[in-house]
XYZ file of C-alpha atoms in Angstrom:
675
model
C 48.418 20.244 -34.239
C 47.319 23.601 -35.601
C 47.915 25.615 -38.788
C 49.494 29.050 -38.264
C 49.946 31.651 -40.980
C 48.098 33.492 -43.717
C 45.170 31.240 -44.663
C 44.977 30.033 -48.250
C 41.786 30.491 -50.251
C 39.501 27.465 -50.587
C 36.214 26.945 -52.437
C 34.619 24.078 -50.655
C 31.028 25.323 -50.842
C 31.142 27.013 -54.207
C 32.836 30.299 -53.364
C 36.270 31.448 -52.345
C 36.974 31.924 -48.659
C 39.872 31.753 -46.239
C 40.732 28.300 -44.891
C 38.946 28.157 -41.567
C 41.545 26.324 -39.529
C 44.473 28.757 -40.052
C 45.407 30.937 -37.078
C 46.372 34.244 -38.715
C 48.786 36.076 -36.325
C 47.982 39.388 -37.970
C 44.396 39.395 -36.709
C 43.569 41.117 -33.391
C 42.884 39.156 -30.204
C 41.036 40.638 -27.210
C 43.055 41.117 -24.012
C 39.951 40.747 -21.872
C 37.101 38.339 -22.529
C 33.457 38.809 -21.643
C 32.200 35.690 -19.845
C 28.815 35.763 -21.574
C 30.361 35.644 -25.045
C 30.407 31.916 -25.670
C 28.459 31.038 -28.799
C 30.134 30.559 -32.155
C 28.795 30.617 -35.730
C 27.703 27.234 -37.099
C 30.697 27.127 -39.507
C 33.327 29.104 -37.656
C 36.543 30.304 -39.331
C 39.397 31.919 -37.422
C 39.497 34.825 -39.854
C 35.758 35.417 -39.546
C 35.221 35.355 -35.782
C 35.746 38.377 -33.558
C 38.708 39.254 -31.271
C 36.969 37.952 -28.146
C 36.137 34.627 -29.798
C 39.776 34.340 -30.872
C 40.910 34.966 -27.292
C 38.639 32.220 -25.939
C 39.812 29.839 -28.670
C 43.532 30.475 -28.080
C 43.084 30.126 -24.322
C 41.326 26.789 -24.895
C 44.196 25.570 -27.098
C 46.849 26.754 -24.636
C 45.071 25.013 -21.750
C 45.410 21.631 -23.447
C 42.067 21.573 -25.304
C 40.376 20.035 -22.248
C 37.528 22.372 -21.293
C 34.041 21.230 -22.247
C 32.087 24.138 -20.765
C 32.473 26.180 -23.934
C 30.616 26.172 -27.206
C 31.445 23.094 -29.322
C 32.225 25.495 -32.182
C 35.666 26.139 -30.653
C 36.371 22.412 -30.770
C 35.201 22.266 -34.387
C 37.506 25.110 -35.376
C 40.398 23.011 -34.068
C 39.031 19.830 -35.669
C 38.881 21.455 -39.117
C 42.656 21.567 -39.064
C 42.977 17.944 -37.934
C 40.799 16.563 -40.731
C 42.566 18.729 -43.341
C 45.971 17.502 -42.227
C 44.930 13.836 -42.105
C 43.117 13.633 -45.454
C 44.161 16.515 -47.669
C 47.880 16.752 -46.773
C 48.667 13.005 -46.898
C 50.971 12.789 -43.844
C 52.790 9.699 -42.579
C 50.909 6.864 -40.911
C 52.492 7.756 -37.562
C 51.156 11.307 -37.789
C 47.788 10.008 -38.928
C 47.602 7.722 -35.902
C 48.377 10.656 -33.610
C 45.610 12.696 -35.246
C 43.140 9.818 -34.940
C 43.967 9.449 -31.253
C 43.393 13.169 -30.745
C 39.994 13.085 -32.491
C 38.954 10.095 -30.395
C 39.852 12.112 -27.284
C 37.760 15.050 -28.480
C 34.880 12.706 -29.252
C 34.912 11.494 -25.652
C 35.165 15.052 -24.284
C 32.145 16.270 -26.259
C 30.051 13.130 -25.826
C 26.940 15.200 -25.088
C 27.103 17.052 -28.411
C 25.197 15.234 -31.153
C 26.858 17.352 -33.815
C 30.302 16.481 -32.485
C 29.465 12.778 -32.368
C 28.188 12.828 -35.923
C 31.072 14.673 -37.617
C 33.882 13.277 -35.495
C 32.441 9.780 -35.829
C 32.446 10.067 -39.625
C 36.091 11.143 -39.551
C 37.071 8.294 -37.208
C 35.528 5.743 -39.594
C 37.514 7.084 -42.575
C 40.684 7.408 -40.508
C 40.456 3.789 -39.392
C 40.055 2.663 -42.986
C 43.049 4.780 -44.059
C 45.093 3.083 -41.348
C 43.769 -0.372 -42.330
C 42.175 -0.710 -38.902
C 39.423 -3.150 -39.874
C 38.030 -4.323 -36.515
C 38.208 -7.875 -35.232
C 35.368 -7.048 -32.809
C 32.503 -5.601 -34.861
C 30.621 -4.447 -31.757
C 33.510 -2.148 -30.847
C 32.916 -0.004 -33.930
C 31.480 3.419 -33.192
C 27.813 3.437 -34.264
C 26.886 7.049 -33.517
C 26.253 8.002 -37.170
C 23.143 7.610 -39.277
C 24.436 4.797 -41.493
C 26.465 1.608 -41.270
C 29.983 2.767 -40.262
C 32.574 2.431 -42.996
C 34.892 0.072 -41.036
C 31.967 -2.226 -40.327
C 30.804 -2.105 -43.955
C 34.340 -3.006 -45.075
C 34.579 -5.862 -42.571
C 31.189 -7.243 -43.682
C 32.004 -6.873 -47.362
C 35.398 -8.524 -46.956
C 34.015 -11.510 -45.040
C 31.088 -12.058 -47.357
C 33.380 -11.670 -50.357
C 35.591 -14.453 -49.024
C 32.573 -16.713 -48.509
C 32.723 -16.631 -44.704
C 29.555 -17.174 -42.674
C 28.668 -14.245 -40.433
C 28.829 -14.785 -36.681
C 26.196 -13.498 -34.274
C 28.327 -10.451 -33.376
C 28.849 -9.411 -36.996
C 25.123 -9.674 -37.755
C 24.212 -7.888 -34.536
C 26.647 -5.034 -35.188
C 25.256 -4.666 -38.715
C 21.688 -4.733 -37.438
C 22.249 -2.227 -34.623
C 23.390 0.517 -37.011
C 21.214 -0.315 -40.003
C 18.710 2.451 -40.832
C 15.876 -0.059 -41.288
C 16.325 -1.872 -37.975
C 13.687 -1.519 -35.264
C 14.709 -1.581 -31.608
C 12.183 -1.412 -28.802
C 12.727 -0.366 -25.206
C 14.077 -3.714 -23.896
C 17.046 -3.557 -26.304
C 17.763 0.061 -25.406
C 17.290 -0.306 -21.671
C 19.253 -3.570 -21.332
C 21.763 -3.572 -24.224
C 24.166 -6.120 -22.694
C 21.406 -8.576 -21.891
C 19.882 -8.036 -25.348
C 23.216 -8.729 -27.056
C 23.748 -11.871 -24.967
C 20.273 -13.226 -25.781
C 20.643 -12.287 -29.477
C 23.797 -14.436 -29.613
C 22.096 -17.402 -27.934
C 19.074 -17.281 -30.243
C 21.212 -16.734 -33.336
C 23.529 -19.661 -32.557
C 20.548 -21.901 -31.888
C 19.147 -21.031 -35.311
C 22.465 -20.831 -37.200
C 24.997 -23.050 -35.393
C 27.441 -22.735 -38.305
C 26.884 -19.007 -38.861
C 24.794 -17.166 -41.444
C 25.783 -17.577 -45.088
C 25.043 -14.430 -47.131
C 24.736 -14.212 -50.898
C 27.523 -12.082 -52.391
C 26.391 -8.720 -53.762
C 27.716 -7.568 -57.145
C 28.275 -3.934 -56.245
C 31.704 -2.762 -55.054
C 32.002 -0.467 -52.031
C 32.943 3.178 -52.486
C 32.655 6.125 -50.142
C 33.103 9.869 -50.088
C 34.284 11.829 -47.089
C 32.826 15.327 -46.890
C 34.875 17.516 -44.583
C 33.069 18.946 -41.554
C 34.505 22.327 -42.587
C 32.801 22.027 -45.970
C 36.099 22.851 -47.680
C 36.914 19.575 -49.463
C 35.821 16.044 -50.299
C 37.771 12.799 -50.605
C 36.745 9.652 -52.491
C 37.609 6.248 -51.057
C 37.659 2.847 -52.792
C 38.448 0.354 -50.012
C 40.375 -2.834 -50.779
C 41.020 -6.029 -48.854
C 43.904 -8.322 -49.803
C 44.315 -6.344 -52.999
C 40.689 -6.741 -54.135
C 37.790 -4.263 -53.988
C 35.453 -4.757 -51.036
C 31.849 -5.789 -51.761
C 29.087 -3.295 -50.933
C 26.523 -4.832 -48.511
C 24.227 -1.798 -48.395
C 21.726 -3.320 -50.820
C 21.298 -6.598 -48.906
C 17.961 -6.931 -47.105
C 17.587 -10.580 -46.171
C 20.277 -10.604 -43.446
C 18.672 -7.575 -41.757
C 15.242 -9.236 -41.933
C 16.697 -12.318 -40.244
C 18.405 -10.161 -37.632
C 15.088 -8.381 -36.954
C 13.365 -11.727 -36.362
C 16.045 -12.762 -33.875
C 15.976 -9.323 -32.230
C 12.182 -9.383 -31.901
C 12.348 -12.749 -30.143
C 15.061 -11.445 -27.812
C 13.188 -8.232 -27.022
C 9.975 -10.110 -26.285
C 11.831 -12.426 -23.895
C 13.379 -9.414 -22.146
C 10.131 -7.484 -21.860
C 9.454 -8.359 -18.214
C 13.040 -7.608 -17.214
C 12.849 -4.295 -19.078
C 9.655 -3.285 -17.264
C 11.362 -4.063 -13.964
C 14.254 -1.743 -14.881
C 11.710 0.894 -15.889
C 10.206 0.767 -12.410
C 13.552 0.454 -10.618
C 16.781 1.484 -12.361
C 18.823 -0.181 -9.594
C 17.302 -3.625 -10.184
C 19.999 -4.766 -12.621
C 22.306 -7.192 -10.839
C 19.925 -7.735 -7.931
C 18.246 -11.032 -7.129
C 14.984 -9.734 -8.487
C 16.605 -8.573 -11.699
C 18.596 -11.786 -12.094
C 15.530 -14.004 -11.788
C 13.653 -11.891 -14.327
C 16.304 -12.604 -16.962
C 15.548 -15.322 -19.538
C 17.018 -18.666 -18.459
C 19.188 -18.891 -21.570
C 21.405 -15.997 -20.438
C 21.017 -16.123 -16.662
C 24.335 -17.918 -16.199
C 26.121 -15.060 -18.018
C 24.964 -12.623 -15.333
C 25.756 -14.461 -12.075
C 24.059 -13.454 -8.826
C 25.182 -14.848 -5.421
C 21.818 -13.881 -3.905
C 20.193 -16.617 -6.006
C 22.008 -19.332 -4.041
C 21.086 -17.622 -0.777
C 17.402 -17.613 -1.739
C 17.463 -21.279 -2.737
C 19.050 -22.249 0.599
C 16.498 -20.153 2.527
C 13.548 -21.696 0.661
C 14.757 -25.260 1.124
C 15.236 -24.684 4.846
C 11.578 -23.609 5.047
C 10.468 -26.607 3.008
C 12.392 -28.901 5.349
C 10.353 -27.480 8.250
C 6.730 -27.508 7.102
C 6.778 -25.259 4.043
C 4.438 -22.701 5.610
C 5.793 -19.135 5.433
C 3.880 -15.844 5.916
C 3.035 -14.548 2.473
C 4.537 -11.101 2.997
C 7.779 -12.658 4.266
C 8.072 -14.621 1.019
C 7.372 -11.584 -1.164
C 9.906 -9.506 0.743
C 12.569 -12.218 0.615
C 12.177 -12.637 -3.154
C 11.410 -9.110 -4.397
C 12.709 -6.876 -1.618
C 9.226 -5.329 -1.236
C 6.759 -5.841 1.626
C 3.279 -4.732 0.497
C 0.569 -4.186 3.092
C -1.938 -5.991 0.883
C -0.214 -8.265 -1.647
C -1.694 -7.809 -5.099
C -2.054 -10.445 -7.777
C 0.998 -8.968 -9.479
C 3.071 -9.255 -6.274
C 2.116 -12.900 -5.869
C 2.513 -13.797 -9.529
C 5.944 -12.181 -9.779
C 7.087 -13.904 -6.574
C 5.774 -17.287 -7.734
C 7.476 -16.917 -11.126
C 10.841 -15.987 -9.637
C 10.759 -18.863 -7.142
C 9.886 -21.285 -9.935
C 13.052 -20.226 -11.776
C 15.113 -21.744 -8.958
C 12.932 -24.851 -8.728
C 10.722 -23.719 -5.823
C 6.939 -23.757 -6.030
C 4.484 -21.572 -4.129
C 0.905 -22.465 -3.299
C -1.531 -21.014 -3.880
C -0.437 -19.592 -7.207
C -2.815 -16.692 -7.949
C -3.346 -17.876 -11.541
C -4.697 -21.280 -10.529
C -6.184 -20.669 -7.055
C -9.758 -20.095 -5.921
C -8.551 -17.159 -3.876
C -5.384 -15.317 -2.917
C -3.913 -15.553 0.588
C -4.728 -12.730 2.966
C -1.843 -10.553 4.244
C -1.754 -12.398 7.573
C -1.916 -15.880 6.045
C 0.937 -18.176 4.998
C 1.738 -19.731 1.662
C 3.279 -23.164 1.092
C 6.750 -23.463 -0.421
C 7.557 -26.806 -2.054
C 10.097 -28.459 -4.339
C 9.075 -28.328 -7.996
C 11.694 -30.893 -8.932
C 13.265 -28.670 -11.610
C 13.671 -25.040 -12.617
C 10.479 -23.858 -14.333
C 10.324 -20.797 -16.577
C 6.639 -20.707 -17.510
C 3.825 -21.268 -15.010
C 1.025 -20.025 -17.219
C -0.773 -23.296 -17.974
C -2.021 -26.347 -16.113
C -3.944 -29.346 -17.419
C -7.749 -29.596 -17.143
C -7.317 -32.653 -14.900
C -5.204 -30.550 -12.515
C -7.845 -27.803 -12.404
C -10.566 -30.360 -11.727
C -8.499 -32.053 -9.027
C -7.768 -28.714 -7.360
C -11.497 -27.968 -7.143
C -12.150 -31.404 -5.753
C -9.575 -31.210 -2.965
C -10.556 -27.597 -2.188
C -14.138 -28.657 -1.662
C -13.038 -31.730 0.264
C -10.921 -29.570 2.575
C -13.817 -27.138 2.920
C -16.122 -29.958 3.991
C -13.446 -31.209 6.419
C -13.104 -27.715 7.936
C -16.854 -27.331 8.445
C -16.840 -28.392 12.106
C -13.742 -26.346 12.942
C -11.313 -29.252 13.066
C -9.833 -31.821 10.691
C -9.555 -35.384 11.907
C -6.735 -37.614 10.704
C -9.106 -39.805 8.691
C -10.243 -36.794 6.686
C -6.650 -35.689 6.110
C -5.533 -39.144 4.979
C -8.546 -39.468 2.689
C -7.691 -36.219 0.903
C -4.006 -37.150 0.611
C -5.018 -40.491 -0.870
C -7.184 -38.669 -3.411
C -4.207 -36.588 -4.531
C -1.994 -39.672 -4.878
C -4.654 -41.478 -6.861
C -5.323 -38.561 -9.233
C -4.137 -39.110 -12.807
C -2.083 -36.047 -13.802
C 0.144 -35.554 -16.872
C 3.309 -34.527 -14.967
C 4.999 -35.105 -11.635
C 5.243 -31.319 -11.291
C 1.437 -31.004 -11.241
C 1.223 -33.738 -8.608
C 3.683 -31.846 -6.402
C 1.691 -28.661 -6.961
C -1.601 -30.383 -6.118
C -0.196 -31.817 -2.897
C 1.126 -28.378 -1.871
C -2.287 -26.836 -2.529
C -3.917 -29.521 -0.392
C -1.497 -28.707 2.424
C -2.482 -25.037 2.104
C -6.236 -25.849 2.085
C -5.768 -27.933 5.225
C -3.571 -25.325 6.966
C -5.608 -22.210 6.184
C -9.263 -22.632 7.259
C -11.856 -20.851 5.111
C -13.659 -17.941 6.748
C -17.158 -19.347 7.136
C -18.690 -15.969 8.003
C -17.384 -14.494 4.773
C -18.609 -17.493 2.807
C -22.101 -17.177 4.345
C -22.165 -13.503 3.461
C -20.993 -14.196 -0.071
C -23.507 -17.005 -0.489
C -26.353 -14.609 0.383
C -25.213 -12.350 -2.459
C -25.157 -15.142 -5.029
C -27.981 -16.102 -7.330
C -30.028 -19.272 -6.878
C -28.138 -20.816 -9.782
C -24.765 -20.061 -8.156
C -25.930 -21.422 -4.789
C -27.109 -24.563 -6.537
C -23.746 -24.856 -8.285
C -21.936 -24.703 -4.952
C -24.188 -27.407 -3.512
C -23.600 -29.551 -6.578
C -19.833 -29.059 -6.305
C -19.848 -30.026 -2.606
C -21.845 -33.150 -3.381
C -19.476 -33.989 -6.255
C -16.525 -33.720 -3.833
C -18.184 -36.234 -1.478
C -18.896 -38.562 -4.426
C -15.340 -38.250 -5.770
C -14.051 -41.515 -4.233
C -17.075 -43.545 -5.372
C -18.378 -44.039 -1.841
C -20.325 -41.929 0.606
C -19.576 -42.758 4.224
C -21.509 -41.706 7.279
C -18.596 -39.440 8.296
C -18.732 -37.714 4.910
C -22.473 -37.201 5.254
C -21.930 -35.712 8.695
C -19.227 -33.351 7.378
C -21.434 -32.325 4.472
C -24.275 -31.524 6.862
C -21.910 -29.321 8.884
C -20.780 -27.575 5.701
C -24.398 -26.899 4.714
C -25.162 -25.467 8.154
C -21.977 -23.373 8.100
C -23.146 -21.856 4.857
C -26.661 -21.241 6.131
C -28.156 -24.000 3.944
C -30.794 -26.427 5.180
C -28.857 -29.524 6.324
C -31.927 -31.570 5.429
C -31.081 -31.001 1.782
C -27.946 -33.156 2.103
C -29.753 -36.471 1.596
C -31.798 -35.393 -1.414
C -28.695 -33.732 -2.913
C -26.600 -36.869 -2.417
C -29.229 -39.043 -4.090
C -29.754 -36.557 -6.901
C -26.004 -36.315 -7.417
C -25.570 -40.065 -8.046
C -26.725 -40.847 -11.573
C -25.810 -44.548 -11.598
C -26.863 -46.326 -8.409
C -28.498 -45.825 -5.019
C -26.269 -44.364 -2.339
C -26.241 -45.697 1.193
C -26.118 -42.654 3.455
C -27.003 -44.382 6.759
C -26.949 -47.980 7.956
C -30.376 -49.660 8.190
C -32.037 -49.810 11.626
C -35.038 -51.831 12.826
C -38.185 -49.747 12.968
C -41.596 -50.229 14.536
C -44.011 -52.191 12.361
C -46.311 -49.932 10.476
C -44.242 -46.755 11.041
C -45.407 -44.048 8.635
C -42.966 -42.545 6.152
C -42.611 -38.844 7.047
C -43.495 -36.157 4.554
C -40.611 -34.625 2.602
C -39.517 -31.326 4.207
C -40.926 -28.303 2.405
C -37.446 -26.832 2.025
C -36.223 -29.959 0.300
C -39.183 -29.937 -2.100
C -38.607 -26.276 -2.873
C -34.885 -26.614 -3.513
C -34.511 -30.043 -5.095
C -31.478 -30.169 -7.391
C -32.080 -31.028 -10.998
C -30.167 -34.205 -11.929
C -29.245 -33.008 -15.435
C -28.021 -29.660 -14.096
C -25.805 -31.350 -11.504
C -24.299 -33.590 -14.165
C -23.654 -30.584 -16.405
C -21.962 -28.649 -13.618
C -19.826 -31.627 -12.656
C -18.654 -31.989 -16.241
C -17.883 -28.300 -16.690
C -14.900 -27.480 -14.496
C -14.617 -23.949 -15.837
C -18.190 -23.124 -14.815
C -17.753 -24.498 -11.306
C -14.430 -22.652 -11.008
C -16.083 -19.380 -11.954
C -18.848 -19.859 -9.416
C -16.495 -20.926 -6.649
C -14.107 -18.109 -7.463
C -16.851 -15.594 -6.728
C -17.965 -17.407 -3.562
C -14.523 -18.041 -2.088
C -13.333 -14.456 -2.554
C -11.733 -13.315 0.706
C -12.509 -10.151 2.625
C -9.405 -8.327 1.420
C -10.459 -8.779 -2.182
C -14.002 -7.638 -1.407
C -12.668 -4.457 0.141
C -10.662 -3.796 -2.988
C -13.625 -4.553 -5.301
C -16.889 -3.826 -3.429
C -19.235 -4.942 -6.176
C -21.729 -7.758 -6.612
C -20.467 -11.112 -7.800
C -19.842 -11.179 -11.525
C -20.480 -7.444 -11.892
C -17.963 -4.923 -13.164
C -17.113 -1.978 -10.960
C -19.099 0.975 -12.299
C -17.236 3.925 -13.672
C -18.351 7.508 -13.766
C -18.775 9.269 -17.121
C -15.313 10.845 -16.816
C -13.283 7.893 -15.483
C -11.820 4.619 -16.674
C -13.011 1.610 -14.692
C -10.807 1.304 -11.636
C -9.107 4.689 -12.122
C -10.159 8.035 -10.662
C -10.953 11.111 -12.743
C -7.580 12.840 -12.337
C -5.577 9.801 -13.419
C -8.047 9.114 -16.230
C -7.451 12.611 -17.606
C -3.689 12.016 -17.460
C -4.113 8.756 -19.397
C -6.298 10.481 -21.979
C -3.692 13.175 -22.514
C -0.834 10.648 -22.739
C -2.590 8.597 -25.419
C -2.266 11.501 -27.844
C 1.306 10.445 -28.776
C 3.789 7.615 -28.303
C 6.517 9.448 -26.402
C 6.650 12.294 -23.870
C 9.618 14.198 -22.493
C 10.098 14.379 -18.722
C 9.091 18.040 -18.651
C 5.927 17.400 -20.656
C 4.938 14.449 -18.464
C 5.569 16.481 -15.313
C 3.385 19.261 -16.694
C 0.498 16.893 -17.444
C 0.628 15.477 -13.911
C 0.984 18.915 -12.296
C -2.101 20.121 -14.156
C -4.071 17.464 -12.271
C -2.413 18.339 -8.939
C -0.438 15.072 -8.840
C 3.228 14.232 -8.403
C 4.725 12.516 -11.497
C 6.211 9.554 -9.612
C 2.945 8.828 -7.817
C 0.864 9.190 -10.968
C 3.211 6.869 -12.873
C 2.979 4.221 -10.154
C -0.816 4.472 -9.860
C -1.457 4.288 -13.612
C 0.941 1.390 -14.175
C -0.422 -0.501 -11.155
C -3.916 -0.098 -12.559
C -2.660 -1.100 -16.008
C -1.042 -4.263 -14.679
C -4.185 -5.245 -12.785
C -6.464 -4.646 -15.764
C -4.256 -5.511 -18.751
C -1.218 -7.395 -17.345
C 1.269 -4.860 -18.707
C 2.432 -1.319 -18.019
C 0.941 1.549 -20.027
C 3.884 3.904 -19.410
C 7.512 2.906 -19.920
C 9.829 5.334 -18.092
C 13.041 5.396 -20.120
C 14.652 8.520 -21.599
C 11.332 10.225 -21.126
C 8.105 8.218 -21.172
C 7.039 5.729 -23.873
C 3.377 4.747 -24.221
C 2.713 1.073 -24.995
C 1.149 1.301 -28.507
C -1.057 -1.814 -28.448
C -2.495 -1.010 -25.040
C -3.017 2.598 -26.097
C -5.054 1.405 -29.098
C -7.197 -0.667 -26.733
C -7.832 2.236 -24.350
C -8.623 4.995 -26.845
C -12.174 3.749 -27.643
C -12.929 3.618 -23.897
C -11.992 7.289 -23.556
C -14.031 8.669 -26.435
C -16.725 9.950 -24.064
C -14.356 11.168 -21.348
C -14.110 14.989 -21.259
C -10.701 16.133 -22.504
C -8.572 17.907 -19.851
C -7.886 21.538 -20.392
């Protein structure tokens, strides 16, 4: 597969020169080769290179053209002869097939060379057309070039010309190599999953395929030899007719971009997981992060194991230590579970029909590391746990306060338990799923006593308005069933005392909290004739609840939730955020809130551009005395906590999330720039 002899003169680039591919036996070849002489000119020609280059080239040929540790220019010198023979000499189809096979082998050998992929890929496309190798599988076409590959363009033009509707694979293949397509990290990091989801979304939108308007232009192409020595014009035909040129069509690519955007958005969480852990693909954690529409296409035996484990726990009592659940689902065992740990665990369990209470998005507080959570049957696989109804939120507050009152004396009697269960059963909720969730949260409230000492401490830090809101919420919980029994009054008194409130306020609060009728708080007893009515306690007069304010708080679930959320915060959360209720953690002049100065300076530097190489990122971290892996984890952990998404996407370097970057830049305007 080489030319040997005196090279003919060619004028490919405007002047006469010897044909590059010819091995001229009259030219000298070095007997010994210097090992450091490896580089070749950009357009090498056998007649133009030196004796040592010729020796390396001939040794490479004689050794089977297999070595890849030499300059790609030696491979190109050989390739110049292959492309000349295939296109300019018009050999038989059998010889052409042999040449095509050889070029495909070279393309695999020099896969790391962009130049080799570009020029050899262009030849392969033309060679396939010459051999009438129009692909049946459009996604198998090599897409390493800058434009739509010729075989794919011919296949598209032929199908559209015959009036066929495009399938998902044909549109996807066209989109993936179109110069105007836009692919984000999820499509690049998880190409198989992206393709699978693209097909599902496309077929849902176009069950009969996509009909494309026929263009008027006919397809033509010109092959420019990598050697620069000749050109060849091609006018492809299919079934004896010219092939239509699809290059001017825009609407199909716009449609493909819409489908691709939807697929990439759905894969965003899975992509971030792969960015944090490249080995996550195929694991239970990775499988459950996939969109439901394609999960069956990527089976995972560990899913069935998890479902069996969870249902065994539910059959017991549903109570499982929180860190055990996180470890079983995610493979991680954090010392102090974060909101992200709990949310991710809850989401993945929901995808196999298992609920977890409390869910950090809907709970008054998160479980402490030593506390359990409740696993329960959701009744179906659930993909989105982002929203609950207002009636559910209100009912959750009511049973939380009821359980708090029941816990006040350190024990829960059966009557209190049954009363709360009856409240849940009587609550009007829009779905059975919310009822199951509410019952599981009640079980958690009853099983995990509130820390009264923490609540007393938190109550001292609250404002008078917040303390009044808590009192009003407790009273509303007692009023929730329309009756106030002596046992409920007793429990409410214990709750007031546990919180350091004057228990004498219970009676005035109960009366003030009933806007419609008198409330019997104690059975009547005979009294001595003429007994004087005692004066109202000073504390009660000083802290009487305003009837209108109580009614307003009772009708505003969001306000009560905000107040209770600050009061019910557990010790672990206070340690993590040691600031007053409702206040934002202060930041120093050279830090972002929640991030120290060194990491803030790294963030500021990173926001200067959208992508960083590994070396550049390492240098930025080293300048602050930090290891890259640790800095990446710290910044992304902070980013998730503050903004619910990662700032840095580690894939082929480091991508900076553009929308989040735009949000952060104004916050860093006053931060001193790192040197």
